[in-house]
Coordinates of N, CA and C and ligand atoms in Angstrom, one line a residue:
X9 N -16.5 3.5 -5.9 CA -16.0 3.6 -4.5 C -15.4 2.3 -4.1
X10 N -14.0 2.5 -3.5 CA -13.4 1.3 -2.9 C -13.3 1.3 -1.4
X11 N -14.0 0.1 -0.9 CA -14.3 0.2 0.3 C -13.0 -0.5 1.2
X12 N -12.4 -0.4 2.0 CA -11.5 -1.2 2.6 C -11.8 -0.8 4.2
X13 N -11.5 -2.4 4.7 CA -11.9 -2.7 6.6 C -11.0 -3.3 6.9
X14 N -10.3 -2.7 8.1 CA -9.1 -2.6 8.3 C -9.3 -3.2 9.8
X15 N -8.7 -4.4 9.9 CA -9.2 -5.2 11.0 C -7.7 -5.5 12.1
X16 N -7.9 -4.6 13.3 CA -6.6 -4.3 13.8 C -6.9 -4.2 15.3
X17 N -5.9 -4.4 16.0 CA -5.8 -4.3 17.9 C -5.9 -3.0 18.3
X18 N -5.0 -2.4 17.4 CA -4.5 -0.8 17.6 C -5.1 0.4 16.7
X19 N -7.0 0.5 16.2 CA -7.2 1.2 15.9 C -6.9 3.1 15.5
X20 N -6.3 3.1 16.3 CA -5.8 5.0 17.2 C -4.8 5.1 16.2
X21 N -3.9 3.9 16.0 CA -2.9 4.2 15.0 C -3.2 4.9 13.4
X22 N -4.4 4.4 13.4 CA -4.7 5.1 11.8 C -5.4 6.7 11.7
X23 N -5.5 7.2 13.2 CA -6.1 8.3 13.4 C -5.6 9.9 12.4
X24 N -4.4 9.9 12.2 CA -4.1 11.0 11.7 C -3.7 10.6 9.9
X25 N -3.6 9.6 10.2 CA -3.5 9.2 8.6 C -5.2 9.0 7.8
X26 N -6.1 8.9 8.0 CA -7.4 8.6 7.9 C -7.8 10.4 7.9
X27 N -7.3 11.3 8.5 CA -7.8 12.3 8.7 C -7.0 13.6 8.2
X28 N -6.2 13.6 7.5 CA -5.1 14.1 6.4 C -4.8 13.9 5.5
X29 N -5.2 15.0 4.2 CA -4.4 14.9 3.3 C -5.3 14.4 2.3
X30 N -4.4 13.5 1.1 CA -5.1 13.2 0.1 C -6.3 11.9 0.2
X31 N -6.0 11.0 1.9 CA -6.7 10.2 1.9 C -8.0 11.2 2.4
X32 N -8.1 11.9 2.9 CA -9.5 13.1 3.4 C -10.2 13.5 2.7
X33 N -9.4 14.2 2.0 CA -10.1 14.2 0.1 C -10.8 13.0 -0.5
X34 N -10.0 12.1 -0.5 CA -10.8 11.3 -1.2 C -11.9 10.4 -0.6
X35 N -11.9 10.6 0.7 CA -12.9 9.5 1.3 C -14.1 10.9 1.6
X36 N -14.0 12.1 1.5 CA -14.9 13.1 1.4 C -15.4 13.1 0.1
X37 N -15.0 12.8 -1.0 CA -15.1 12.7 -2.7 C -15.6 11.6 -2.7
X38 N -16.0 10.5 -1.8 CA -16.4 9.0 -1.9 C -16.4 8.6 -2.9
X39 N -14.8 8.6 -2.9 CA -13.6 7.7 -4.0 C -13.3 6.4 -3.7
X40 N -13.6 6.7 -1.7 CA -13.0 5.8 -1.3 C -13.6 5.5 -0.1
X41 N -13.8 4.2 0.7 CA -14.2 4.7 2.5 C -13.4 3.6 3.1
X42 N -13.3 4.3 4.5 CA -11.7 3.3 5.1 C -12.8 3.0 6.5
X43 N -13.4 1.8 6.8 CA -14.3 1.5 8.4 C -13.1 0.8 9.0
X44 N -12.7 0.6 10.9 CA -11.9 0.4 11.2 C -12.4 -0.3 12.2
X45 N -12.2 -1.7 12.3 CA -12.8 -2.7 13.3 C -11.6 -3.4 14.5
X46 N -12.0 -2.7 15.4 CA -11.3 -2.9 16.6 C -11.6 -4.7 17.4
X47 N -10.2 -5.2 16.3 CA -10.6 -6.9 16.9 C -10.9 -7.1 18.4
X48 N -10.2 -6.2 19.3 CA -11.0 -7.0 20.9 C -12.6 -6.9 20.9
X49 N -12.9 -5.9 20.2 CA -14.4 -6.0 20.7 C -15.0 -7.6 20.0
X50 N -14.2 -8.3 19.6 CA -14.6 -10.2 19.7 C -13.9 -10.8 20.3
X51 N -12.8 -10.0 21.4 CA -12.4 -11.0 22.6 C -13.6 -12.0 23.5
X52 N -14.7 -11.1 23.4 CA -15.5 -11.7 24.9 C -15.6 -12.2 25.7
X53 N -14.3 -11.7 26.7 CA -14.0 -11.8 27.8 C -13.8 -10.2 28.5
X54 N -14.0 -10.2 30.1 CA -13.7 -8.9 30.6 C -12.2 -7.9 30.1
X55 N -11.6 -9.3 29.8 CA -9.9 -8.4 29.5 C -9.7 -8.8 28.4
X56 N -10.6 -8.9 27.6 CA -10.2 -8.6 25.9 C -9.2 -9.4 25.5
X57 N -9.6 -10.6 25.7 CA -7.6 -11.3 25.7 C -7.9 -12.1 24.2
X58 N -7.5 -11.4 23.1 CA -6.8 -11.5 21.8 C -5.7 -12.4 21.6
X59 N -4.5 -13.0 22.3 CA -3.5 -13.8 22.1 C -3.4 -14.0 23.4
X60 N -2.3 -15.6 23.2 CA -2.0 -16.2 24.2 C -0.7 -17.0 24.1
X61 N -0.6 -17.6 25.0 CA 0.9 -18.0 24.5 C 1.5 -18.9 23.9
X62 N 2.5 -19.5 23.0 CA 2.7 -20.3 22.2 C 2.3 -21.8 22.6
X63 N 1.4 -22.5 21.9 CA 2.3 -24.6 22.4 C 3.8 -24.4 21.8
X64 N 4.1 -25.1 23.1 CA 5.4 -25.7 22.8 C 6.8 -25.1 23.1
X65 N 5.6 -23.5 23.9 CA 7.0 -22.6 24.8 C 7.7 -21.8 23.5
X66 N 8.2 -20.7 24.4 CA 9.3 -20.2 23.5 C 8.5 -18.7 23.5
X67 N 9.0 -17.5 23.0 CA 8.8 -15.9 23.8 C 7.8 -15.7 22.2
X68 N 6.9 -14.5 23.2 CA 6.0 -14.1 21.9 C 4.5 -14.6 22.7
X69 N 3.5 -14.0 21.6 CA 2.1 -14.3 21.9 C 1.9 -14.4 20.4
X70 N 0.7 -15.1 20.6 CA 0.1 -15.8 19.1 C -1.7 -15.1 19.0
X71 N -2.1 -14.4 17.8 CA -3.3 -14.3 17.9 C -4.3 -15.5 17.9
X72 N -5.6 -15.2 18.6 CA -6.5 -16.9 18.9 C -7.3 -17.1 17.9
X73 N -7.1 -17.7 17.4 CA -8.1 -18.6 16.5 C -9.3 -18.5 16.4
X74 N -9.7 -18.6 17.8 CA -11.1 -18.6 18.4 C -12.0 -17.4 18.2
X75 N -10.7 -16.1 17.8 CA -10.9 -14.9 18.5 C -10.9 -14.1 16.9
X76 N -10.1 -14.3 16.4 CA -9.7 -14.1 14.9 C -10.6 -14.2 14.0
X77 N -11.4 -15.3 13.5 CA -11.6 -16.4 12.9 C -13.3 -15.4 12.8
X78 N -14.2 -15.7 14.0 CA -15.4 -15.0 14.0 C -15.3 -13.2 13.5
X79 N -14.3 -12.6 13.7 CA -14.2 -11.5 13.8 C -14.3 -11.2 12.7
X80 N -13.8 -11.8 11.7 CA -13.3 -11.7 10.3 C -14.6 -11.8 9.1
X81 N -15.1 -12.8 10.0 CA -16.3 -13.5 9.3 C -17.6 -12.1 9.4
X82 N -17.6 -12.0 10.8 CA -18.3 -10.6 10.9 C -18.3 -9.9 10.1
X83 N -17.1 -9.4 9.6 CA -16.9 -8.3 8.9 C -17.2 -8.7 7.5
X84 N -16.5 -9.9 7.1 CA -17.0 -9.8 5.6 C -18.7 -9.9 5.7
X85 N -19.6 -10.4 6.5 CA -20.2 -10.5 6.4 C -21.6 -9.3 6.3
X86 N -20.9 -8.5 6.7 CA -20.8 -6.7 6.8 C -21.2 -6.4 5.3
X87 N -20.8 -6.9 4.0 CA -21.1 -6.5 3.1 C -20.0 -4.9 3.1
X88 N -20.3 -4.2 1.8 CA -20.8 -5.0 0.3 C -19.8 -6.2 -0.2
X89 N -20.8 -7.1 -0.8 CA -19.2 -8.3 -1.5 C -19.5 -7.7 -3.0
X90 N -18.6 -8.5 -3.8 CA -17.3 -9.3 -3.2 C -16.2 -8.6 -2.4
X91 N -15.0 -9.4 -2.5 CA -13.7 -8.6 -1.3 C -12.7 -9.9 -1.4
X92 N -12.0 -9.2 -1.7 CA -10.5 -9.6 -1.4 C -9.8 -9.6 0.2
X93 N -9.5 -10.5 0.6 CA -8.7 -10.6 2.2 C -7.2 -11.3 2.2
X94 N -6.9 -9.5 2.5 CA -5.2 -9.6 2.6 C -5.1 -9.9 4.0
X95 N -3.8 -10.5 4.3 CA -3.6 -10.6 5.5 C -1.9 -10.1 5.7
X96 N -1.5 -9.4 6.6 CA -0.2 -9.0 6.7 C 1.1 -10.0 7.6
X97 N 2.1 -10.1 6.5 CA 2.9 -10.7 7.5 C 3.9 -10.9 6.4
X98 N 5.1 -10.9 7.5 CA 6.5 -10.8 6.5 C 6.5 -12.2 5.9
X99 N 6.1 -13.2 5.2 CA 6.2 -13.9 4.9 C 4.8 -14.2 3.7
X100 N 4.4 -13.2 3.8 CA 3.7 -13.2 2.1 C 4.2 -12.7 0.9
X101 N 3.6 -12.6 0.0 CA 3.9 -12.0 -1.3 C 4.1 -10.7 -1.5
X102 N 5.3 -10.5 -1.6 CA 6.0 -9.0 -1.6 C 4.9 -8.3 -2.4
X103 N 4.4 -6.8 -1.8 CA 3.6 -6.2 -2.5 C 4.5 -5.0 -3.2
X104 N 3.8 -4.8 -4.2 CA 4.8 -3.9 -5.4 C 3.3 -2.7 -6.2
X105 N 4.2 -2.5 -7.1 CA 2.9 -1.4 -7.9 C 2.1 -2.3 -8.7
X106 N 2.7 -3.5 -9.3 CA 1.6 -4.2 -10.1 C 0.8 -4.9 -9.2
X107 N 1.1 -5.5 -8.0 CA 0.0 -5.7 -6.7 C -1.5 -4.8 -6.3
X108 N -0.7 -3.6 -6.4 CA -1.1 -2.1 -6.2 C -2.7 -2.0 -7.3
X109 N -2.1 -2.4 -8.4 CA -3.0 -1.8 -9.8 C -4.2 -3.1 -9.7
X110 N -3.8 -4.1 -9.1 CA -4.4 -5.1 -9.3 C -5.6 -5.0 -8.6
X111 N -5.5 -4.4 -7.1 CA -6.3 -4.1 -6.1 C -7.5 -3.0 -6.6
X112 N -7.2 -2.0 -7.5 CA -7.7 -0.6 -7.9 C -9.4 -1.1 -8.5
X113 N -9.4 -2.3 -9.5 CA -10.7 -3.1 -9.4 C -11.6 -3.8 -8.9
X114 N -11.2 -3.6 -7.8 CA -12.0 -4.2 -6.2 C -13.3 -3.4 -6.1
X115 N -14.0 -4.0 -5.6 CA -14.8 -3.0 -4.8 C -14.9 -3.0 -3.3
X116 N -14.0 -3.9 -2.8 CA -13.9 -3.8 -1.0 C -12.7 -5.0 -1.2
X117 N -12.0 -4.5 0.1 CA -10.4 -4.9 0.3 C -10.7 -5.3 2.4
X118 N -10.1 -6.2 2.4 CA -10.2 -6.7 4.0 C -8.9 -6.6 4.4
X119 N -8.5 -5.9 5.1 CA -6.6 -6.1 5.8 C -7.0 -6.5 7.3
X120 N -5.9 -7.5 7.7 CA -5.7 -7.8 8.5 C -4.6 -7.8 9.1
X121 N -4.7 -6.8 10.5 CA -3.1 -6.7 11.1 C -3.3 -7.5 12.0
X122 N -1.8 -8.5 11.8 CA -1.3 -9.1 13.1 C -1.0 -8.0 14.0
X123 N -0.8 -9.2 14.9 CA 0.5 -8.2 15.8 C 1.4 -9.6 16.8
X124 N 2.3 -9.2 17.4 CA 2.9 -9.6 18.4 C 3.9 -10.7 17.4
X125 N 3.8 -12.2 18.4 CA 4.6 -12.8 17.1 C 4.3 -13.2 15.9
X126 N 2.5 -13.4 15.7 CA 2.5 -13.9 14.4 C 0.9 -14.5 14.9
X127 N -0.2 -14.9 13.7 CA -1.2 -15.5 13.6 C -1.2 -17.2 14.2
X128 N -2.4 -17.8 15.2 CA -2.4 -18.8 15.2 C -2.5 -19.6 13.4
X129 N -1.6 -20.6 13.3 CA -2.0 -21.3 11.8 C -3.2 -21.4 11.4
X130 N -3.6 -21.4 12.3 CA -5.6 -22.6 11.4 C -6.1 -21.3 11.1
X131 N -5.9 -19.8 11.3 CA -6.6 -18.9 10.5 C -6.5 -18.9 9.6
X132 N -5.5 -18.7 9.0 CA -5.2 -18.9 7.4 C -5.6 -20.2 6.5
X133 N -5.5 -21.3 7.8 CA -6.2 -22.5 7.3 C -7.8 -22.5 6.7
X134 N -8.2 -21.6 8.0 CA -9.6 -21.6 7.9 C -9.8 -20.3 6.2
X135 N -9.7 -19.3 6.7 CA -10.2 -18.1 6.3 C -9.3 -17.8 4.7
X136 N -8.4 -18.8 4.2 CA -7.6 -18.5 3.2 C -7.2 -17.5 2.3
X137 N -6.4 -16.5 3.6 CA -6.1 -14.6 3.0 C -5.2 -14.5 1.7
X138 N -4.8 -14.0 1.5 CA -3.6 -13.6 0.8 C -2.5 -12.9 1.6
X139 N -1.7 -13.8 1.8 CA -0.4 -13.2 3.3 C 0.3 -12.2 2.4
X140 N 0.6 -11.1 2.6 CA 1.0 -10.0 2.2 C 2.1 -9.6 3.1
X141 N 3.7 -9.2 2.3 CA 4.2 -8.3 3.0 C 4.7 -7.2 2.5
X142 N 5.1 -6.2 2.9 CA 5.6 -4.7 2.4 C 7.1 -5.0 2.7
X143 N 7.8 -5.8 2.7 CA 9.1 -5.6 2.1 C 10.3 -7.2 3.8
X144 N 11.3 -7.0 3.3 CA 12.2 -8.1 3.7 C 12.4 -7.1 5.0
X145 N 11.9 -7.2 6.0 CA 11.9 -6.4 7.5 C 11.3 -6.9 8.4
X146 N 11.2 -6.9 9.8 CA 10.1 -7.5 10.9 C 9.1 -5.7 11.4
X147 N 8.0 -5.8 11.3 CA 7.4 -4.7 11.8 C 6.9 -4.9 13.2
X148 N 6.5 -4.2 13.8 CA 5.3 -4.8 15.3 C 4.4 -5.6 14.5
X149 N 3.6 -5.3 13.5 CA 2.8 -5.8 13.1 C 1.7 -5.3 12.2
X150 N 0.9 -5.2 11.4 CA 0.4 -5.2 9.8 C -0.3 -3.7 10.0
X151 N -0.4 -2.9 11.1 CA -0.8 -1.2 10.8 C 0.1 -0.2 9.7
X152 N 0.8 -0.3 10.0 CA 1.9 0.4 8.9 C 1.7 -0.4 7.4
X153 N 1.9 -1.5 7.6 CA 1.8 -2.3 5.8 C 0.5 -2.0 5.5
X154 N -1.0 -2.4 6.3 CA -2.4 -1.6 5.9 C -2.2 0.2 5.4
X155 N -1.2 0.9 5.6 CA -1.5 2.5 5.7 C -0.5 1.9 4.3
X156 N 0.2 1.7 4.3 CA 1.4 1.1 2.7 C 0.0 1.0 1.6
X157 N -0.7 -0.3 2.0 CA -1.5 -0.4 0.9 C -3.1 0.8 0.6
X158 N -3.0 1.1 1.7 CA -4.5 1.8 1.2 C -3.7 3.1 0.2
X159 N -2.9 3.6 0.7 CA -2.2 4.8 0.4 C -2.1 4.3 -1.3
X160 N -1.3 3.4 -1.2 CA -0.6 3.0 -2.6 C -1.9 2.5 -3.5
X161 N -2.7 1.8 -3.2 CA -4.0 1.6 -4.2 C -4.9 3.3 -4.3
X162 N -4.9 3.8 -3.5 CA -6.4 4.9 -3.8 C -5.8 6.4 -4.6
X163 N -4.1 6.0 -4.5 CA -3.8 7.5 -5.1 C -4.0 6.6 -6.6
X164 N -3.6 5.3 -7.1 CA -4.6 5.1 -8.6 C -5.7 5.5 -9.1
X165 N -7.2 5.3 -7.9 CA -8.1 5.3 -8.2 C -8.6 6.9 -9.4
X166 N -9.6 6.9 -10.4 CA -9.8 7.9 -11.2 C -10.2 8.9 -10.3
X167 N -9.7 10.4 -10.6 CA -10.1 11.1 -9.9 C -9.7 11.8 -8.3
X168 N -9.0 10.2 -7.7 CA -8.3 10.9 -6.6 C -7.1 12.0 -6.3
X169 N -6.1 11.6 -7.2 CA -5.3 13.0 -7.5 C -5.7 14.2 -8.2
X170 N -5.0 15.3 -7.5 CA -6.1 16.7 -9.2 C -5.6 16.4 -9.9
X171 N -4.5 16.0 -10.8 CA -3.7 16.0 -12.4 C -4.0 14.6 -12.2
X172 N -5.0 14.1 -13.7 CA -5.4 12.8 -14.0 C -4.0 11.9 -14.1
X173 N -3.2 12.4 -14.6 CA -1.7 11.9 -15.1 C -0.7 11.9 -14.1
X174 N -0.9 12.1 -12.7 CA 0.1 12.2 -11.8 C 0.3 11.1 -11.7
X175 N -0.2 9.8 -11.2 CA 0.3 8.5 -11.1 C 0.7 7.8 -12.0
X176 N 0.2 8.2 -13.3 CA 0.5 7.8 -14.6 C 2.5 7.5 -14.7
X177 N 2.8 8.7 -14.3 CA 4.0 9.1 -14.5 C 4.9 8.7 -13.4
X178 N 4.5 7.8 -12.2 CA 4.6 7.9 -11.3 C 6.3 6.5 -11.9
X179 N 7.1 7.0 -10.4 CA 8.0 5.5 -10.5 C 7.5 4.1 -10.5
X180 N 8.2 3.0 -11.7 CA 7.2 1.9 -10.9 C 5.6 1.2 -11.8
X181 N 5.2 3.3 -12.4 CA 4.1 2.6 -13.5 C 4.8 2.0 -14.6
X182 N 3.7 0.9 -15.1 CA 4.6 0.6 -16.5 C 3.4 1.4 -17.7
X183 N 3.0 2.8 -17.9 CA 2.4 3.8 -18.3 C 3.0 5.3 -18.1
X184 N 4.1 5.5 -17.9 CA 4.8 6.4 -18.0 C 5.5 6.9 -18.5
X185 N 6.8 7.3 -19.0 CA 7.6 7.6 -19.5 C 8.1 6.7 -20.8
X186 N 8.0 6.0 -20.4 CA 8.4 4.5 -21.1 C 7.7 3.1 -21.3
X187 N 6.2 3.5 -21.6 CA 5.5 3.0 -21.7 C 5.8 1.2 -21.4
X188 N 5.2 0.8 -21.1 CA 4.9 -1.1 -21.2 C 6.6 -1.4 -20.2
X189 N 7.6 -0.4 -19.7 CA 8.7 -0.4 -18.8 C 8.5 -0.3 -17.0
X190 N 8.5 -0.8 -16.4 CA 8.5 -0.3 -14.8 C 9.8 0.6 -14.6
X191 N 10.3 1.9 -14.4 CA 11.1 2.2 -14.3 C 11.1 3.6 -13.2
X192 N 12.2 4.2 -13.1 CA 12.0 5.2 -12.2 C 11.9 6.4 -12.9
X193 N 10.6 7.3 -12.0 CA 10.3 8.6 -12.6 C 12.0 9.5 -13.1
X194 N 11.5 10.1 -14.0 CA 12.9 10.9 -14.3 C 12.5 12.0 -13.2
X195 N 14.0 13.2 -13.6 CA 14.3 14.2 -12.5 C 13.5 15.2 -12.7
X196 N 12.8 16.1 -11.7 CA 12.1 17.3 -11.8 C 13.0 18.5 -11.0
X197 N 12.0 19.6 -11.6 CA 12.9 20.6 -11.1 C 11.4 21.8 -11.6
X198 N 11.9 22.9 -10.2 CA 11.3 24.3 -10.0 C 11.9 25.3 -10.1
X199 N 11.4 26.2 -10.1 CA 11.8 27.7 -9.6 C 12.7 27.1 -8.1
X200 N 13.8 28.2 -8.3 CA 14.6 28.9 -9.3 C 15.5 28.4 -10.1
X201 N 16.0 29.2 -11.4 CA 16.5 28.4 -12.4 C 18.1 27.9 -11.8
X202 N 18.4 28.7 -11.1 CA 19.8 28.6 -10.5 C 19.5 28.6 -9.1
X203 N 20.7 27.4 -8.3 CA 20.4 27.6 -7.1 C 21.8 26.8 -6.7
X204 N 22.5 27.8 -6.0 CA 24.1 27.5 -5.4 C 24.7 26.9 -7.2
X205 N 24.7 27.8 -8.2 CA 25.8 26.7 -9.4 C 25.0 26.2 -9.8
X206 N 23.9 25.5 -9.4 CA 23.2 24.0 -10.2 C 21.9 24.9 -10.9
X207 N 22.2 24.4 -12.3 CA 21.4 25.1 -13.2 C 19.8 23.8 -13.6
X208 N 18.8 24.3 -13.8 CA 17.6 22.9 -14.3 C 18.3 23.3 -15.9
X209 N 18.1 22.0 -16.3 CA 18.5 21.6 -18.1 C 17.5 22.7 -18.7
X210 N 18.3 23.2 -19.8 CA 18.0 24.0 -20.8 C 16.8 23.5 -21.4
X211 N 17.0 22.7 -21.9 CA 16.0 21.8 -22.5 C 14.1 21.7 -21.8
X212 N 14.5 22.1 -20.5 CA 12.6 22.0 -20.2 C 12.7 23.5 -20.0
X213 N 13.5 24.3 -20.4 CA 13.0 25.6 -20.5 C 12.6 26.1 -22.1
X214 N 13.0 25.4 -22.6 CA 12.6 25.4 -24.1 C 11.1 25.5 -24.5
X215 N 10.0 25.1 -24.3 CA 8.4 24.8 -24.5 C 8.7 23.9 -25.6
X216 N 10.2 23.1 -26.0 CA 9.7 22.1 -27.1 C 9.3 21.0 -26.5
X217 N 7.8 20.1 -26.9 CA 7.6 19.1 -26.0 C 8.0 18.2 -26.3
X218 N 8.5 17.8 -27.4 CA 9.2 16.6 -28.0 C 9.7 16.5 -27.5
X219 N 10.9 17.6 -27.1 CA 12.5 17.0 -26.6 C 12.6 17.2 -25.4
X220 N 11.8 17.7 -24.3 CA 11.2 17.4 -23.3 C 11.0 15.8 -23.2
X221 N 9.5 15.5 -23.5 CA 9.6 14.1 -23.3 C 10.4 12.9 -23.5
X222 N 11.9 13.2 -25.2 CA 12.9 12.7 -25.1 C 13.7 12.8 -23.8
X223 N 13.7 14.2 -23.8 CA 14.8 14.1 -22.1 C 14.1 13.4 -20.9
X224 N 13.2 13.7 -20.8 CA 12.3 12.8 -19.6 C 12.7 11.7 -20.0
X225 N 12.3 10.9 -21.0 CA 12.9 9.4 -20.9 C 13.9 8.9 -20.7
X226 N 15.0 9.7 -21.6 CA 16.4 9.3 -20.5 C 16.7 9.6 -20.1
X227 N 16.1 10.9 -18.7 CA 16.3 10.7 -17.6 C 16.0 9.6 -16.5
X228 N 14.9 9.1 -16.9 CA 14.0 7.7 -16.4 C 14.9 6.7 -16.6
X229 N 15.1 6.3 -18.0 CA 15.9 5.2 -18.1 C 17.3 5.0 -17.5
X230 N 18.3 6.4 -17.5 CA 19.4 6.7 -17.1 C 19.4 6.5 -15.4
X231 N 18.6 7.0 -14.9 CA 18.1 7.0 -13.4 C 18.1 5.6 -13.0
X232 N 17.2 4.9 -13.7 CA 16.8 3.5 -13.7 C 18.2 2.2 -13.7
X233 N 18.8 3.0 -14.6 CA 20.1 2.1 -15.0 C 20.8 2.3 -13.4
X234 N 21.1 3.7 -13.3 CA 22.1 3.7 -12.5 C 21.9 3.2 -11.2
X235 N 20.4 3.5 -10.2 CA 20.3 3.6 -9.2 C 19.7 2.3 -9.1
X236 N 18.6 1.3 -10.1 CA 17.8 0.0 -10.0 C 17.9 -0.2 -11.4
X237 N 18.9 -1.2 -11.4 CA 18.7 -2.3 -12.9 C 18.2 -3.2 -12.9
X238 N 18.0 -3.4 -11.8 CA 17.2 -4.9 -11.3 C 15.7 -4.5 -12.1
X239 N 15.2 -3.4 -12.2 CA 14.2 -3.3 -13.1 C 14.1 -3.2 -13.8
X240 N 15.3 -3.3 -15.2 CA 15.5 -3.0 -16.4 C 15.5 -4.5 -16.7
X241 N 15.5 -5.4 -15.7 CA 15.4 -7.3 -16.3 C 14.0 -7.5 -16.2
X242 N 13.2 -7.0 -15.8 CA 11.9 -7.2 -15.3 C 11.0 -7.1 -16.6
X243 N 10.0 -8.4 -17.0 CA 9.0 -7.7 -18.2 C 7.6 -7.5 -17.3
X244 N 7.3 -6.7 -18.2 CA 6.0 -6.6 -17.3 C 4.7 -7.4 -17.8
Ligands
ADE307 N1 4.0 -7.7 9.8 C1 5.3 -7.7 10.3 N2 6.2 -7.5 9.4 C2 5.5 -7.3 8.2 C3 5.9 -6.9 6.9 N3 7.2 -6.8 6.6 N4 5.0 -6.8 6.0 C4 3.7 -6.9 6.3 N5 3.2 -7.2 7.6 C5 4.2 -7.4 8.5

């Protein structure tokens, strides 16, 4: 079971995602459990006041230190250890699928969403997270990149998808199509065989699996070439 505490201003936001779908499944399968810790309740003050305004002037609010710092501690303290503590912000280490796989041996994951303009420094000073971000963008702040990572780590976990092999094959694994390659899934196709002109390849109607999985791979590799080569330079 991979535990993850999700330490945020804006709890409500994870409401429909926490309670749909394959994450419901799996935190009912206790694959997985998602606890959600509402940082004002360590404001301790009447008006909950979480940030305040920059030294040195200039627009934005900064989370407090004072305020942050205990909260955090709380929680790891919460048990079970050990735990890994991510912390979100466009200025960490781009998270990817090998990030993703890395996480899957955890037994408890800490995210931490900013918000506003950004963390007072000395938390990270103090608390030394791993600053994480989900890609070259500005967001409000780390709810959306927390739902990025929990999503993307637990559909790994054994057992959380029904076909053991669905992630296997997924874009991205380097266990897929093309083993020891990060590349993009090749193309699928359903019922019906025809639809407006556009026929699915002969070939996966065949039952040969060989040449199935040959076509699956240079669909993957071909896809890969054309749409992301930048992954074709990449070793894993
Ligand atoms: N907070 C604001 N922007 C972010 C990003 N791109 N990734 C993670 N956290 C963020």
């Amino acid at each position: 079971m991979l535990h993850f505490d999700v330490l945020t201003l804006f709890p409500g936001i994870f409401d429909g995602f926490l309670s749909e779908s394959v994450l419901k499944n799996a935190t009912e399968a206790k694959k997985v459990s998602v606890r959600l810790h509402n940082m004002r309740d360590w404001a301790g003050d009447k008006h909950a006041t979480m940030d305040d305004r920059p030294f040195g002037g200039g627009p934005g609010m900064v989370l407090k230190v004072d305020r942050v710092v205990p909260c955090v501690e709380d929680v790891l303290a919460m048990g079970p250890a050990p735990s890994r503590l991510l912390m979100f912000s466009p200025q960490g280490r781009k998270f990817d699928q090998r990030f993703a796989e890395t996480l899957t041996t955890e037994q408890r994951i800490l995210l931490l969403c900013g918000r506003y303009e950004g963390f007072d420094e000395r938390i990270a000073d103090i608390l030394r997270p791993e600053e994480v971000s989900i890609g070259d963008y500005v967001l409000n702040g780390g709810e959306v990149a927390a739902m990025v990572v929990i999503e993307a780590v637990m559909r790994l976990l054994p057992g959380v998808l029904g076909d053991e092999d669905s992630s296997r094959f997924d874009s991205f694994s380097n266990d897929g199509v093309c083993p020891g390659k990060r590349m993009l899934d090749c193309a699928h196709y359903t019922r019906p065989r025809e639809y407006r002109g556009l026929e699915v390849p002969e070939v996966l109607l065949n039952g040969n699996h060989a040449e199935i999985a040959k076509w699956r791979e240079e669909s993957s590799v071909g896809r890969t070439e054309q749409k992301r080569p930048d992954l074709l330079r990449i070793e894993n």
